[in-house]
Amino acid sequence: MNAILIPAYKPDDKLVALTDQLLTHDDLKLVVVDDGSGEAFRPVFEALDKRVTLISYPDNKGKGGALKTGIRYIMDHMPECERLVTADADGQHRYADIRRVLDKSEEMPGALVLGSRAFDGDVPLRSRFGNAMTRQVFAIASGVKVRDTQTGLRGFDRDGMRLFVDVPGDRYEYEINMLLTAARAEMPIYEVTIETVYLNDNESSHFNPLKDSLRIYACILKFACSSLICFGIDYVLFQLLRTFIPLTWVSNLLARIVSASVNFTLNKKLVFKGNEKTLPAVLKYAALAVFIYLIDTAILALLYEKLGWSRYVVKIISGLLGYLISFSVQGRIVYRKQKH
C-alpha cells in the first residue's frame, strides 16, 4: 500500500478531479491537507470522495508546514503505507506522471524520486528563470545536480519520511531544504521526466517571488554574510598592516591567513555542511585560498602599484572576484566527497 499526499491552499475543482482519478487504484491511500484555505473553499474539500483522508486547520502554515503535517500523519496512522508521493493540488501534476513517479519509487527503495519538468514549450519567464537560478545554487550548495529543484512531485519510502519530517522550513524553502537534506545524507536522487504544465501563466501558484526566493536562497545568503564578514576582516587588517609593513604582498598574505581561517570555519559549520572530512577539506580550501591569493596579489600589483589606482577600490574589486570563484569552488569541491 502507498500514500499520495496533496497539500492544498485555496484549491479549485482540479483537486477533486485528480483525487477521483487516483482513487481508481485500490493500492493508494489519499491524504489531502487543507492548509488554512478558509470558509470560502470549504465546498471544494466537501466535494472530495469520502475515502480521502482530509486534514484541516484554520491558519495557513505554508506548503512546507502542510507537507510535514501530512508526512507525520501517514507515519503515525498509516503503517501499511510503505512509501508516499507528494503532488500539487493545482493541476500541474498529471495523474499519469504521479503513477510514473510512484512506480519508479517502488523500483528504487531508499531513494528520493523527483518528477522533473523539462521546461520546454511555453514556460512563464519567472518559472524558467527561477528554476535555473535555484538549480545552480543547489548544485553549489550540495554538490548534486538536479534538473528541477522546485518540483512538488516527489516519491520516497518510510526511511525518507523519517528523514524529511523534521526538515526545517514551513514554506517553499522546505522543498529545497528537503533536497539538501537528501544530498547530505547521501540518499540517491533519481529524476523522472514529466510533462511541463502551466495553467493560465501559472496564476494559481501561491509562490511569492521575493519572500519565497529569499528563503530558498538561504544558502547563498549565508555564504554572502560569511564572505562579507571575512572580507571586512581582510580589508581592515590589510590597511592596518600596510601602514606598518612596506611590502604589499606581506600585508596581503597575513591578512588573508586570518580571514581565510575564519571563512573556512564559518562555511564548513554553517553554510555548506558537507560530508568531507576536516583534513581533506582544509587541504582543498588551502589550495583554493592560495589560488585566490595569487589572483588578488596580481590585481593589486597591476592596478594599485603599476597603474596607481586607489588601494581601497582595488581591494573591493579583487574581493568581489574572489567571492564569485570561492562560492562555486567551495560548494562543489571543498566540502564534498567527489562521488556524485
mmCIF file of C-alpha atoms in Angstrom, residues 104-218:
data_model
loop_
_atom_site.group_PDB
_atom_site.id
_atom_site.type_symbol
_atom_site.label_atom_id
_atom_site.label_comp_id
_atom_site.label_asym_id
_atom_site.label_seq_id
_atom_site.Cartn_x
_atom_site.Cartn_y
_atom_site.Cartn_z
ATOM 1 C CA LYS A 104 9.985 4.471 -10.031
ATOM 2 C CA SER A 105 9.988 4.895 -6.252
ATOM 3 C CA GLU A 106 8.960 1.252 -5.882
ATOM 4 C CA GLU A 107 11.879 0.265 -8.121
ATOM 5 C CA MET A 108 14.353 2.402 -6.125
ATOM 6 C CA PRO A 109 13.921 1.719 -2.391
ATOM 7 C CA GLY A 110 15.799 4.163 -0.194
ATOM 8 C CA ALA A 111 15.904 6.814 -2.927
ATOM 9 C CA LEU A 112 14.228 10.176 -3.470
ATOM 10 C CA VAL A 113 12.467 10.207 -6.849
ATOM 11 C CA LEU A 114 11.645 13.557 -8.445
ATOM 12 C CA GLY A 115 9.111 14.213 -11.163
ATOM 13 C CA SER A 116 11.233 16.727 -13.070
ATOM 14 C CA ARG A 117 9.938 19.069 -15.735
ATOM 15 C CA ALA A 118 11.891 19.514 -18.963
ATOM 16 C CA PHE A 119 10.925 23.229 -19.163
ATOM 17 C CA ASP A 120 10.258 23.050 -22.884
ATOM 18 C CA GLY A 121 7.468 24.793 -24.720
ATOM 19 C CA ASP A 122 5.597 27.822 -23.373
ATOM 20 C CA VAL A 123 7.012 28.232 -19.846
ATOM 21 C CA PRO A 124 6.445 31.500 -17.889
ATOM 22 C CA LEU A 125 9.650 33.527 -17.678
ATOM 23 C CA ARG A 126 9.634 33.725 -13.866
ATOM 24 C CA SER A 127 9.366 29.923 -13.633
ATOM 25 C CA ARG A 128 12.114 29.267 -16.185
ATOM 26 C CA PHE A 129 14.480 31.844 -14.662
ATOM 27 C CA GLY A 130 13.675 30.909 -11.058
ATOM 28 C CA ASN A 131 14.363 27.233 -11.590
ATOM 29 C CA ALA A 132 17.572 27.913 -13.491
ATOM 30 C CA MET A 133 18.875 30.042 -10.619
ATOM 31 C CA THR A 134 17.808 27.591 -7.933
ATOM 32 C CA ARG A 135 19.336 24.696 -9.862
ATOM 33 C CA GLN A 136 22.740 26.378 -9.907
ATOM 34 C CA VAL A 137 22.585 27.390 -6.243
ATOM 35 C CA PHE A 138 21.573 23.867 -5.245
ATOM 36 C CA ALA A 139 24.391 22.283 -7.252
ATOM 37 C CA ILE A 140 26.914 24.514 -5.497
ATOM 38 C CA ALA A 141 25.379 24.079 -2.061
ATOM 39 C CA SER A 142 25.029 20.290 -2.262
ATOM 40 C CA GLY A 143 27.427 19.000 -4.903
ATOM 41 C CA VAL A 144 24.478 17.257 -6.630
ATOM 42 C CA LYS A 145 22.965 18.199 -9.983
ATOM 43 C CA VAL A 146 19.161 18.192 -10.181
ATOM 44 C CA ARG A 147 17.241 19.435 -13.215
ATOM 45 C CA ASP A 148 14.094 20.584 -11.391
ATOM 46 C CA THR A 149 14.692 21.675 -7.803
ATOM 47 C CA GLN A 150 11.233 23.192 -7.384
ATOM 48 C CA THR A 151 9.087 20.229 -8.385
ATOM 49 C CA GLY A 152 6.476 19.264 -5.826
ATOM 50 C CA LEU A 153 6.110 15.759 -7.291
ATOM 51 C CA ARG A 154 8.359 13.559 -5.150
ATOM 52 C CA GLY A 155 8.376 9.936 -4.053
ATOM 53 C CA PHE A 156 10.140 8.282 -1.106
ATOM 54 C CA ASP A 157 9.731 5.400 1.330
ATOM 55 C CA ARG A 158 9.398 5.307 5.130
ATOM 56 C CA ASP A 159 13.104 5.960 5.626
ATOM 57 C CA GLY A 160 12.581 9.138 3.627
ATOM 58 C CA MET A 161 9.563 10.051 5.742
ATOM 59 C CA ARG A 162 11.651 9.800 8.905
ATOM 60 C CA LEU A 163 14.379 11.892 7.286
ATOM 61 C CA PHE A 164 12.110 14.623 5.901
ATOM 62 C CA VAL A 165 9.502 15.041 8.636
ATOM 63 C CA ASP A 166 11.728 17.358 10.680
ATOM 64 C CA VAL A 167 13.441 19.246 7.860
ATOM 65 C CA PRO A 168 13.413 22.985 8.675
ATOM 66 C CA GLY A 169 11.225 25.383 6.740
ATOM 67 C CA ASP A 170 7.472 25.894 6.594
ATOM 68 C CA ARG A 171 7.020 27.421 3.159
ATOM 69 C CA TYR A 172 8.593 26.890 -0.252
ATOM 70 C CA GLU A 173 12.093 26.752 1.213
ATOM 71 C CA TYR A 174 11.145 23.387 2.743
ATOM 72 C CA GLU A 175 11.365 21.719 -0.664
ATOM 73 C CA ILE A 176 14.916 22.914 -1.349
ATOM 74 C CA ASN A 177 15.861 22.016 2.236
ATOM 75 C CA MET A 178 14.480 18.538 1.621
ATOM 76 C CA LEU A 179 16.809 18.154 -1.362
ATOM 77 C CA LEU A 180 19.759 19.461 0.639
ATOM 78 C CA THR A 181 18.962 17.016 3.444
ATOM 79 C CA ALA A 182 18.802 14.098 0.998
ATOM 80 C CA ALA A 183 22.086 15.095 -0.636
ATOM 81 C CA ARG A 184 23.893 15.483 2.686
ATOM 82 C CA ALA A 185 22.526 12.128 3.881
ATOM 83 C CA GLU A 186 23.860 10.627 0.620
ATOM 84 C CA MET A 187 20.365 9.464 -0.322
ATOM 85 C CA PRO A 188 20.237 8.604 -4.044
ATOM 86 C CA ILE A 189 18.218 11.113 -6.071
ATOM 87 C CA TYR A 190 16.577 9.986 -9.310
ATOM 88 C CA GLU A 191 14.597 12.061 -11.794
ATOM 89 C CA VAL A 192 11.661 11.032 -13.929
ATOM 90 C CA THR A 193 10.773 13.418 -16.747
ATOM 91 C CA ILE A 194 7.188 14.627 -16.513
ATOM 92 C CA GLU A 195 5.010 16.909 -18.583
ATOM 93 C CA THR A 196 5.624 20.632 -18.096
ATOM 94 C CA VAL A 197 2.216 22.113 -17.305
ATOM 95 C CA TYR A 198 1.478 25.774 -16.582
ATOM 96 C CA LEU A 199 -2.158 26.825 -16.466
ATOM 97 C CA ASN A 200 -3.014 30.463 -17.244
ATOM 98 C CA ASP A 201 0.625 31.561 -16.941
ATOM 99 C CA ASN A 202 0.861 29.789 -13.574
ATOM 100 C CA GLU A 203 -1.501 32.284 -11.958
ATOM 101 C CA SER A 204 -2.718 29.670 -9.456
ATOM 102 C CA SER A 205 0.714 29.485 -7.846
ATOM 103 C CA HIS A 206 0.997 30.964 -4.347
ATOM 104 C CA PHE A 207 4.765 31.354 -4.688
ATOM 105 C CA ASN A 208 5.894 34.859 -3.657
ATOM 106 C CA PRO A 209 8.843 35.700 -5.950
ATOM 107 C CA LEU A 210 10.519 37.976 -3.378
ATOM 108 C CA LYS A 211 9.888 36.438 0.049
ATOM 109 C CA ASP A 212 9.982 32.803 -1.018
ATOM 110 C CA SER A 213 13.060 33.284 -3.193
ATOM 111 C CA LEU A 214 14.906 34.761 -0.210
ATOM 112 C CA ARG A 215 14.008 31.668 1.810
ATOM 113 C CA ILE A 216 15.072 29.303 -0.976
ATOM 114 C CA TYR A 217 18.394 31.082 -1.495
ATOM 115 C CA ALA A 218 19.275 30.978 2.206
#
